[in-house]
mmCIF file of C-alpha atoms and ligand atoms in Angstrom:
data_model
loop_
_atom_site.group_PDB
_atom_site.id
_atom_site.type_symbol
_atom_site.label_atom_id
_atom_site.label_comp_id
_atom_site.label_asym_id
_atom_site.label_seq_id
_atom_site.Cartn_x
_atom_site.Cartn_y
_atom_site.Cartn_z
ATOM 1 C CA MET A 1 -7.430 -20.814 196.721
ATOM 2 C CA HIS A 2 -4.392 -19.909 194.629
ATOM 3 C CA CYS A 3 -4.831 -23.048 192.589
ATOM 4 C CA ARG A 4 -8.363 -22.934 191.285
ATOM 5 C CA ARG A 5 -7.179 -25.076 188.390
ATOM 6 C CA LEU A 6 -5.768 -27.786 190.609
ATOM 7 C CA SER A 7 -8.734 -30.009 189.861
ATOM 8 C CA MET A 8 -7.746 -30.009 186.195
ATOM 9 C CA LEU A 9 -4.327 -31.377 186.916
ATOM 10 C CA ASN A 10 -3.677 -35.047 187.385
ATOM 11 C CA GLY A 11 -2.457 -36.583 190.632
ATOM 12 C CA SER A 12 1.282 -36.042 190.231
ATOM 13 C CA TRP A 13 0.860 -32.420 189.196
ATOM 14 C CA ALA A 14 -1.507 -31.797 192.055
ATOM 15 C CA LEU A 15 1.019 -33.260 194.484
ATOM 16 C CA LEU A 16 3.838 -31.218 192.997
ATOM 17 C CA LEU A 17 1.777 -28.050 193.189
ATOM 18 C CA ALA A 18 0.635 -28.785 196.717
ATOM 19 C CA ALA A 19 4.254 -29.267 197.763
ATOM 20 C CA THR A 20 5.205 -25.947 196.212
ATOM 21 C CA ASP A 21 3.898 -22.706 197.528
ATOM 22 C CA VAL A 22 2.931 -21.194 194.202
ATOM 23 C CA ASN A 23 3.261 -17.747 195.718
ATOM 24 C CA ALA A 24 6.834 -18.464 196.735
ATOM 25 C CA ALA A 25 8.292 -15.777 194.458
ATOM 26 C CA GLY A 26 8.969 -13.636 197.515
ATOM 27 C CA PRO A 27 11.761 -15.753 199.033
ATOM 28 C CA LEU A 28 13.165 -16.477 195.573
ATOM 29 C CA LEU A 29 13.543 -12.836 194.666
ATOM 30 C CA GLY A 30 14.333 -11.875 198.225
ATOM 31 C CA ALA A 31 17.633 -13.753 197.942
ATOM 32 C CA LEU A 32 18.676 -11.457 195.108
ATOM 33 C CA SER A 33 20.115 -8.045 195.590
ATOM 34 C CA GLN A 34 18.032 -4.954 194.887
ATOM 35 C CA ASP A 35 19.957 -2.434 196.882
ATOM 36 C CA ALA A 36 21.192 0.997 195.819
ATOM 37 C CA LEU A 37 23.536 1.038 198.837
ATOM 38 C CA ARG A 38 25.462 -1.991 197.567
ATOM 39 C CA GLY A 39 26.501 -0.788 194.159
ATOM 40 C CA ALA A 40 28.126 -3.261 191.801
ATOM 41 C CA GLY A 41 29.445 -0.821 189.248
ATOM 42 C CA PRO A 42 30.732 2.733 188.686
ATOM 43 C CA GLN A 43 27.334 4.237 187.780
ATOM 44 C CA ALA A 44 25.751 2.974 190.977
ATOM 45 C CA ALA A 45 28.756 4.337 192.911
ATOM 46 C CA HIS A 46 28.238 7.843 191.451
ATOM 47 C CA VAL A 47 24.545 7.750 192.332
ATOM 48 C CA LEU A 48 25.375 6.511 195.840
ATOM 49 C CA THR A 49 27.859 9.361 196.379
ATOM 50 C CA LEU A 50 25.211 11.909 195.373
ATOM 51 C CA TRP A 51 22.729 10.200 197.677
ATOM 52 C CA GLN A 52 25.184 10.348 200.580
ATOM 53 C CA ILE A 53 25.979 14.041 200.016
ATOM 54 C CA THR A 54 22.242 14.816 199.901
ATOM 55 C CA LEU A 55 21.552 12.688 202.969
ATOM 56 C CA TRP A 56 24.289 14.286 205.129
ATOM 57 C CA ILE A 57 23.444 17.862 204.102
ATOM 58 C CA CYS A 58 19.725 17.324 204.696
ATOM 59 C CA MET A 59 20.441 15.642 208.057
ATOM 60 C CA ALA A 60 22.678 18.534 209.145
ATOM 61 C CA VAL A 61 20.052 21.113 208.098
ATOM 62 C CA PHE A 62 17.299 19.144 209.841
ATOM 63 C CA ALA A 63 19.357 18.908 213.045
ATOM 64 C CA ALA A 64 20.213 22.651 212.888
ATOM 65 C CA VAL A 65 16.540 23.581 212.444
ATOM 66 C CA LEU A 66 15.518 21.385 215.401
ATOM 67 C CA ILE A 67 18.276 22.821 217.609
ATOM 68 C CA ALA A 68 17.300 26.407 216.663
ATOM 69 C CA CYS A 69 13.670 25.572 217.369
ATOM 70 C CA ALA A 70 14.498 24.060 220.788
ATOM 71 C CA TRP A 71 16.692 27.043 221.659
ATOM 72 C CA ALA A 72 13.922 29.514 220.702
ATOM 73 C CA LEU A 73 11.404 27.604 222.812
ATOM 74 C CA TRP A 74 13.820 27.459 225.753
ATOM 75 C CA ARG A 75 14.410 31.208 225.833
ATOM 76 C CA ALA A 76 10.808 32.216 224.987
ATOM 77 C CA PRO A 77 9.005 34.387 227.532
ATOM 78 C CA ARG A 78 7.222 32.217 230.060
ATOM 79 C CA ALA A 79 4.195 32.806 232.274
ATOM 80 C CA GLY A 80 4.366 31.711 235.921
ATOM 81 C CA ALA A 81 1.405 30.344 237.924
ATOM 82 C CA ASP A 82 0.267 33.891 238.680
ATOM 83 C CA THR A 83 2.439 36.097 236.453
ATOM 84 C CA GLN A 84 1.960 37.159 232.829
ATOM 85 C CA PRO A 85 4.811 36.377 230.395
ATOM 86 C CA ASP A 86 7.191 39.317 229.832
ATOM 87 C CA LEU A 87 6.587 40.161 226.163
ATOM 88 C CA SER A 88 8.442 43.472 226.193
ATOM 89 C CA GLY A 89 11.424 41.871 224.395
ATOM 90 C CA LEU A 90 9.258 41.181 221.325
ATOM 91 C CA SER A 91 9.019 44.876 220.441
ATOM 92 C CA ARG A 92 12.793 45.489 220.916
ATOM 93 C CA THR A 93 14.904 45.576 217.762
ATOM 94 C CA GLU A 94 17.431 42.779 218.127
ATOM 95 C CA PRO A 95 20.290 42.855 215.606
ATOM 96 C CA GLY A 96 21.523 39.420 216.820
ATOM 97 C CA PRO A 97 18.578 37.262 215.577
ATOM 98 C CA ARG A 98 18.341 39.342 212.412
ATOM 99 C CA ARG A 99 21.984 38.555 211.631
ATOM 100 C CA THR A 100 21.375 34.884 212.463
ATOM 101 C CA VAL A 101 18.418 34.693 210.056
ATOM 102 C CA ALA A 102 20.431 36.430 207.318
ATOM 103 C CA ALA A 103 23.369 34.052 207.883
ATOM 104 C CA ALA A 104 21.065 30.998 207.861
ATOM 105 C CA THR A 105 19.522 32.179 204.570
ATOM 106 C CA VAL A 106 22.972 32.543 203.016
ATOM 107 C CA VAL A 107 24.021 29.081 204.313
ATOM 108 C CA SER A 108 20.792 27.548 202.905
ATOM 109 C CA ILE A 109 21.431 29.091 199.489
ATOM 110 C CA VAL A 110 25.048 27.907 199.522
ATOM 111 C CA LEU A 111 23.981 24.367 200.511
ATOM 112 C CA LEU A 112 21.363 24.288 197.733
ATOM 113 C CA PHE A 113 24.104 25.284 195.292
ATOM 114 C CA VAL A 114 26.329 22.516 196.675
ATOM 115 C CA LEU A 115 23.499 20.018 196.008
ATOM 116 C CA LEU A 116 22.992 21.471 192.520
ATOM 117 C CA ALA A 117 26.719 21.196 191.769
ATOM 118 C CA ALA A 118 26.862 17.646 193.161
ATOM 119 C CA SER A 119 23.922 16.707 190.926
ATOM 120 C CA VAL A 120 25.545 18.245 187.832
ATOM 121 C CA PHE A 121 28.890 16.537 188.553
ATOM 122 C CA THR A 122 27.105 13.203 189.100
ATOM 123 C CA ASP A 123 25.350 13.600 185.775
ATOM 124 C CA ARG A 124 28.669 14.300 184.074
ATOM 125 C CA ALA A 125 30.298 11.350 185.789
ATOM 126 C CA LEU A 126 27.439 9.090 184.649
ATOM 127 C CA ALA A 127 27.833 10.335 181.086
ATOM 128 C CA GLY A 128 31.598 9.839 181.286
ATOM 129 C CA LEU A 129 31.525 6.033 181.352
ATOM 130 C CA ALA A 130 33.976 4.717 178.753
ATOM 131 C CA LEU A 131 31.875 2.965 176.131
ATOM 132 C CA ARG A 132 34.481 1.229 173.994
ATOM 133 C CA ASP A 133 33.542 -2.353 173.132
ATOM 134 C CA ALA A 134 30.077 -1.917 174.644
ATOM 135 C CA VAL A 135 27.295 -4.499 174.612
ATOM 136 C CA HIS A 136 24.191 -2.979 172.975
ATOM 137 C CA ILE A 137 20.810 -3.999 174.304
ATOM 138 C CA ASP A 138 17.515 -2.648 173.018
ATOM 139 C CA VAL A 139 14.922 -2.924 175.778
ATOM 140 C CA THR A 140 11.188 -2.467 175.215
ATOM 141 C CA ALA A 141 8.774 -2.240 178.128
ATOM 142 C CA HIS A 142 5.335 -3.776 177.821
ATOM 143 C CA LYS A 143 2.452 -4.034 180.242
ATOM 144 C CA TRP A 144 3.919 -5.858 182.322
ATOM 145 C CA TRP A 145 7.110 -7.429 181.085
ATOM 146 C CA TRP A 146 10.339 -6.574 179.316
ATOM 147 C CA SER A 147 11.725 -7.678 175.981
ATOM 148 C CA ALA A 148 15.371 -7.196 175.163
ATOM 149 C CA ARG A 149 17.153 -7.526 171.839
ATOM 150 C CA TYR A 150 20.927 -7.952 171.933
ATOM 151 C CA ASP A 151 22.145 -5.970 168.947
ATOM 152 C CA ASP A 152 25.162 -6.834 166.873
ATOM 153 C CA ALA A 153 26.762 -5.421 163.735
ATOM 154 C CA GLU A 154 26.167 -8.876 162.270
ATOM 155 C CA PRO A 155 22.383 -9.403 162.104
ATOM 156 C CA ALA A 156 22.787 -13.186 162.456
ATOM 157 C CA ARG A 157 24.288 -12.665 165.896
ATOM 158 C CA MET A 158 21.308 -10.713 167.238
ATOM 159 C CA PHE A 159 18.901 -12.409 169.603
ATOM 160 C CA THR A 160 15.893 -11.574 171.739
ATOM 161 C CA VAL A 161 15.209 -12.484 175.352
ATOM 162 C CA ALA A 162 12.629 -11.466 177.930
ATOM 163 C CA ASN A 163 12.670 -10.458 181.582
ATOM 164 C CA GLU A 164 16.245 -11.551 182.252
ATOM 165 C CA LEU A 165 19.304 -9.729 180.997
ATOM 166 C CA HIS A 166 22.842 -11.015 181.143
ATOM 167 C CA VAL A 167 25.808 -8.642 180.999
ATOM 168 C CA PRO A 168 29.516 -9.357 181.062
ATOM 169 C CA VAL A 169 31.421 -8.059 184.090
ATOM 170 C CA GLY A 170 33.822 -5.227 183.275
ATOM 171 C CA ARG A 171 32.308 -4.342 179.896
ATOM 172 C CA PRO A 172 30.107 -1.281 179.378
ATOM 173 C CA VAL A 173 26.493 -1.824 178.364
ATOM 174 C CA ILE A 174 24.432 0.642 176.350
ATOM 175 C CA ILE A 175 20.723 0.072 176.821
ATOM 176 C CA THR A 176 18.313 1.768 174.433
ATOM 177 C CA LEU A 177 14.898 2.173 176.018
ATOM 178 C CA HIS A 178 11.494 2.044 174.326
ATOM 179 C CA SER A 179 7.949 1.525 175.472
ATOM 180 C CA GLU A 180 5.193 -0.302 173.666
ATOM 181 C CA ASP A 181 2.282 1.233 175.571
ATOM 182 C CA VAL A 182 2.547 3.544 178.597
ATOM 183 C CA ILE A 183 5.416 5.179 180.497
ATOM 184 C CA HIS A 184 7.541 2.681 182.420
ATOM 185 C CA SER A 185 10.861 3.195 184.169
ATOM 186 C CA LEU A 186 13.816 0.853 184.242
ATOM 187 C CA TRP A 187 15.696 0.643 187.509
ATOM 188 C CA VAL A 188 18.399 -1.758 188.647
ATOM 189 C CA PRO A 189 19.496 -0.077 191.896
ATOM 190 C CA ASN A 190 22.711 -2.113 192.205
ATOM 191 C CA LEU A 191 23.888 -0.967 188.790
ATOM 192 C CA THR A 192 22.608 2.543 188.055
ATOM 193 C CA GLY A 193 19.817 5.077 188.486
ATOM 194 C CA LYS A 194 16.417 4.839 186.866
ATOM 195 C CA LYS A 195 15.318 6.063 183.465
ATOM 196 C CA ASP A 196 11.868 6.339 181.904
ATOM 197 C CA LEU A 197 10.724 4.399 178.857
ATOM 198 C CA ILE A 198 8.330 6.678 176.993
ATOM 199 C CA PRO A 199 6.074 5.594 174.110
ATOM 200 C CA GLY A 200 7.206 7.065 170.808
ATOM 201 C CA ARG A 201 10.606 8.118 172.130
ATOM 202 C CA SER A 202 13.872 6.418 172.786
ATOM 203 C CA ALA A 203 16.401 7.060 175.513
ATOM 204 C CA THR A 204 19.684 5.452 176.422
ATOM 205 C CA MET A 205 21.170 4.281 179.658
ATOM 206 C CA THR A 206 24.735 3.163 180.221
ATOM 207 C CA LEU A 207 26.042 0.931 182.951
ATOM 208 C CA ARG A 208 28.828 -1.418 183.830
ATOM 209 C CA ALA A 209 28.729 -4.253 186.314
ATOM 210 C CA ASP A 210 32.036 -4.855 188.066
ATOM 211 C CA ARG A 211 30.922 -7.648 190.374
ATOM 212 C CA VAL A 212 29.477 -11.017 189.400
ATOM 213 C CA GLY A 213 25.967 -11.407 190.775
ATOM 214 C CA VAL A 214 22.268 -11.404 190.030
ATOM 215 C CA TYR A 215 20.630 -8.040 190.528
ATOM 216 C CA ARG A 216 16.914 -7.433 190.613
ATOM 217 C CA GLY A 217 15.444 -4.624 188.573
ATOM 218 C CA GLN A 218 11.997 -3.158 188.868
ATOM 219 C CA CYS A 219 9.706 -0.915 186.866
ATOM 220 C CA ALA A 220 9.822 2.327 188.812
ATOM 221 C CA GLU A 221 6.953 4.258 187.234
ATOM 222 C CA PHE A 222 3.347 3.345 187.977
ATOM 223 C CA CYS A 223 2.072 1.761 184.781
ATOM 224 C CA GLY A 224 -1.118 -0.071 185.708
ATOM 225 C CA VAL A 225 -2.377 -2.822 187.957
ATOM 226 C CA GLN A 226 0.658 -5.095 187.626
ATOM 227 C CA HIS A 227 3.291 -2.353 187.971
ATOM 228 C CA ALA A 228 4.577 -3.980 191.160
ATOM 229 C CA LEU A 229 5.045 -7.320 189.364
ATOM 230 C CA MET A 230 7.016 -5.852 186.477
ATOM 231 C CA ALA A 231 10.422 -6.959 187.620
ATOM 232 C CA PHE A 232 13.420 -8.397 185.803
ATOM 233 C CA LEU A 233 16.824 -9.766 186.622
ATOM 234 C CA VAL A 234 20.243 -8.677 185.464
ATOM 235 C CA SER A 235 22.795 -11.432 185.758
ATOM 236 C CA ALA A 236 26.335 -10.060 185.708
ATOM 237 C CA ASP A 237 28.480 -12.929 184.451
ATOM 238 C CA THR A 238 32.177 -13.441 183.876
ATOM 239 C CA PRO A 239 33.025 -12.622 180.225
ATOM 240 C CA GLU A 240 33.349 -16.354 179.432
ATOM 241 C CA ALA A 241 30.015 -17.231 181.040
ATOM 242 C CA PHE A 242 28.374 -14.319 179.217
ATOM 243 C CA GLU A 243 29.706 -15.465 175.835
ATOM 244 C CA GLN A 244 28.506 -18.993 176.539
ATOM 245 C CA TRP A 245 25.068 -17.706 177.494
ATOM 246 C CA ALA A 246 24.881 -15.442 174.419
ATOM 247 C CA ALA A 247 25.970 -18.268 172.120
ATOM 248 C CA ARG A 248 23.197 -20.455 173.501
ATOM 249 C CA GLN A 249 20.598 -17.687 173.171
ATOM 250 C CA ARG A 250 21.551 -17.266 169.496
ATOM 251 C CA GLU A 251 20.739 -20.905 168.801
ATOM 252 C CA PRO A 252 17.225 -21.775 167.645
ATOM 253 C CA ALA A 253 15.229 -23.955 170.004
ATOM 254 C CA ALA A 254 16.133 -27.624 169.770
ATOM 255 C CA THR A 255 13.427 -30.034 168.642
ATOM 256 C CA PRO A 256 12.852 -32.304 171.631
ATOM 257 C CA ALA A 257 13.475 -36.036 171.391
ATOM 258 C CA ASP A 258 11.077 -36.893 174.190
ATOM 259 C CA ALA A 259 7.545 -37.933 173.059
ATOM 260 C CA ALA A 260 5.687 -35.819 175.638
ATOM 261 C CA ALA A 261 7.740 -32.742 174.782
ATOM 262 C CA LEU A 262 7.135 -33.347 171.078
ATOM 263 C CA ARG A 263 3.417 -33.481 171.775
ATOM 264 C CA GLY A 264 3.810 -30.236 173.724
ATOM 265 C CA ARG A 265 5.562 -28.644 170.769
ATOM 266 C CA GLU A 266 2.661 -29.630 168.509
ATOM 267 C CA LEU A 267 0.219 -28.163 171.010
ATOM 268 C CA PHE A 268 2.190 -24.952 171.279
ATOM 269 C CA LEU A 269 2.335 -24.461 167.534
ATOM 270 C CA GLY A 270 -1.228 -25.646 166.907
ATOM 271 C CA THR A 271 -3.064 -23.589 169.529
ATOM 272 C CA THR A 272 -3.242 -19.933 170.448
ATOM 273 C CA CYS A 273 0.216 -19.897 172.138
ATOM 274 C CA ALA A 274 1.937 -19.271 168.817
ATOM 275 C CA MET A 275 -0.259 -16.238 168.120
ATOM 276 C CA CYS A 276 1.569 -14.185 170.773
ATOM 277 C CA HIS A 277 4.885 -15.880 171.546
ATOM 278 C CA ALA A 278 7.948 -16.594 169.451
ATOM 279 C CA ILE A 279 10.170 -19.665 169.627
ATOM 280 C CA GLY A 280 13.251 -19.467 167.416
ATOM 281 C CA GLY A 281 13.499 -22.315 164.920
ATOM 282 C CA THR A 282 9.713 -22.876 164.784
ATOM 283 C CA GLU A 283 6.892 -21.140 162.912
ATOM 284 C CA ALA A 284 6.018 -19.252 166.095
ATOM 285 C CA GLY A 285 7.305 -15.725 165.522
ATOM 286 C CA ALA A 286 4.831 -13.385 167.217
ATOM 287 C CA ARG A 287 6.142 -10.563 169.355
ATOM 288 C CA HIS A 288 3.110 -9.702 171.481
ATOM 289 C CA ALA A 289 4.427 -11.685 174.428
ATOM 290 C CA PRO A 290 7.801 -12.828 175.768
ATOM 291 C CA ASP A 291 10.119 -14.742 173.423
ATOM 292 C CA LEU A 292 10.228 -18.315 174.715
ATOM 293 C CA THR A 293 13.126 -19.703 172.643
ATOM 294 C CA HIS A 294 15.209 -20.363 175.759
ATOM 295 C CA LEU A 295 12.544 -20.010 178.425
ATOM 296 C CA ALA A 296 13.981 -22.801 180.573
ATOM 297 C CA SER A 297 17.282 -20.929 180.922
ATOM 298 C CA ARG A 298 15.564 -18.157 182.890
ATOM 299 C CA ARG A 299 15.223 -17.964 186.636
ATOM 300 C CA THR A 300 11.701 -16.566 186.783
ATOM 301 C CA LEU A 301 8.373 -16.564 184.981
ATOM 302 C CA ALA A 302 5.993 -13.689 184.312
ATOM 303 C CA ALA A 303 8.553 -10.864 184.778
ATOM 304 C CA GLY A 304 9.887 -11.980 188.133
ATOM 305 C CA ALA A 305 6.457 -12.902 189.516
ATOM 306 C CA LEU A 306 7.115 -16.644 189.887
ATOM 307 C CA PRO A 307 10.058 -19.044 190.083
ATOM 308 C CA ASN A 308 10.626 -20.891 186.826
ATOM 309 C CA ASP A 309 9.759 -24.501 187.612
ATOM 310 C CA PRO A 310 7.270 -26.973 186.084
ATOM 311 C CA ALA A 311 4.647 -26.543 188.796
ATOM 312 C CA HIS A 312 4.564 -22.769 188.534
ATOM 313 C CA LEU A 313 4.671 -22.915 184.755
ATOM 314 C CA ALA A 314 1.643 -25.236 184.695
ATOM 315 C CA ALA A 315 -0.245 -23.048 187.145
ATOM 316 C CA TRP A 316 0.673 -19.917 185.180
ATOM 317 C CA ILE A 317 -0.476 -21.339 181.829
ATOM 318 C CA SER A 318 -3.752 -22.539 183.351
ATOM 319 C CA ASP A 319 -4.636 -19.262 185.005
ATOM 320 C CA PRO A 320 -2.258 -16.297 184.753
ATOM 321 C CA ALA A 321 -4.854 -14.031 186.352
ATOM 322 C CA GLN A 322 -4.464 -15.719 189.730
ATOM 323 C CA PHE A 323 -0.878 -14.424 189.830
ATOM 324 C CA LYS A 324 -1.128 -11.252 187.747
ATOM 325 C CA PRO A 325 -4.710 -10.002 187.465
ATOM 326 C CA GLY A 326 -4.919 -7.835 184.368
ATOM 327 C CA ALA A 327 -2.073 -9.594 182.544
ATOM 328 C CA GLN A 328 -2.918 -9.931 178.875
ATOM 329 C CA MET A 329 -2.213 -13.659 178.699
ATOM 330 C CA PRO A 330 -5.542 -15.515 178.930
ATOM 331 C CA GLY A 331 -5.991 -18.710 180.924
ATOM 332 C CA HIS A 332 -5.815 -21.967 178.967
ATOM 333 C CA ALA A 333 -8.024 -24.904 179.871
ATOM 334 C CA PHE A 334 -5.684 -27.672 178.689
ATOM 335 C CA GLY A 335 -6.399 -31.179 179.892
ATOM 336 C CA ALA A 336 -3.934 -32.532 182.451
ATOM 337 C CA GLU A 337 -1.981 -34.583 179.915
ATOM 338 C CA ASP A 338 -1.785 -31.781 177.383
ATOM 339 C CA LEU A 339 -0.672 -29.355 180.067
ATOM 340 C CA GLN A 340 2.024 -31.765 181.188
ATOM 341 C CA ALA A 341 3.195 -32.159 177.576
ATOM 342 C CA LEU A 342 3.274 -28.420 177.051
ATOM 343 C CA VAL A 343 5.230 -27.883 180.252
ATOM 344 C CA ALA A 344 7.631 -30.666 179.233
ATOM 345 C CA TYR A 345 8.217 -28.911 175.903
ATOM 346 C CA LEU A 346 8.724 -25.467 177.465
ATOM 347 C CA GLY A 347 10.986 -27.063 180.063
ATOM 348 C CA SER A 348 13.144 -28.458 177.247
ATOM 349 C CA LEU A 349 13.844 -24.956 175.881
ATOM 350 C CA ARG A 350 17.167 -24.545 177.641
HETATM 351 CU CU1 LIG B 401 5.930 -0.700 184.074
HETATM 352 CU CU2 LIG B 401 5.475 0.213 186.220
#
């Protein structure tokens, strides 16, 4: 049912697709960390501390309220089988409970101020991240994917990627946030709190990853039917691995040597693909859809919706709507051979 286009694919593709659960993105992304309780950097640690303070205070207040409630019920006037409850105490002025209520009100106000102060100090701590030698990334949210431009003082060193960020461990990152259409929110729980991306405005977010790993991020503001499938990955690499990755991303796409991939390249540039996507080093330069210059270097397709492998790529190109109904990419009825060539070309974009 998930592969309505299976009939279009030739035997080997059909076998490959049948052997792959095309909805297997769950396990793939499940192996990655998206967990605010396992912070991998100072910003996440500040947010976690605030969360813990809030949790413990709220738990203590909740327990105190329940205990007070149970105590009041226990000492409330009771009726026996044939006696009325003794309500005379209700009309007596009791200074004890009045003092208790006054004290509880004061304690509540003090605790709310503690939470307010904790929140202000967290905000200051988040803003206090040392930003010397920061990596600058300009992220734009789209329905329903992310584009990211790595800025550099030297324009030739800038490059654009989609749906997968890499950051060097130990170096601060300044992310400028924009939105192309509606309000989205960028959230990588392992690295920092969330921040909205608002059309017509820009905001910044700072973070630092201190532990190598791949962290899952998620759009955290309802933005339409595919909000839940607007994910992305942040790979925190060693500084050397990051520089290697960045150097590769700066390169234009290599022209493939393989005949099928060459045919795929022709198809890509000669059909509607090039009207939305960009591939560095070719005439395709549109920015309506993810930059595909180094598509094969990414772990996922369609903003974290699918694993990046030939079978999923073929199924995605044929009918994106079966995975992300409402996604703006239309289905493409390529013949089996053309589809295979196109996938071979995209697979060569390492
Ligand atoms: Cu973008 Cu929710």
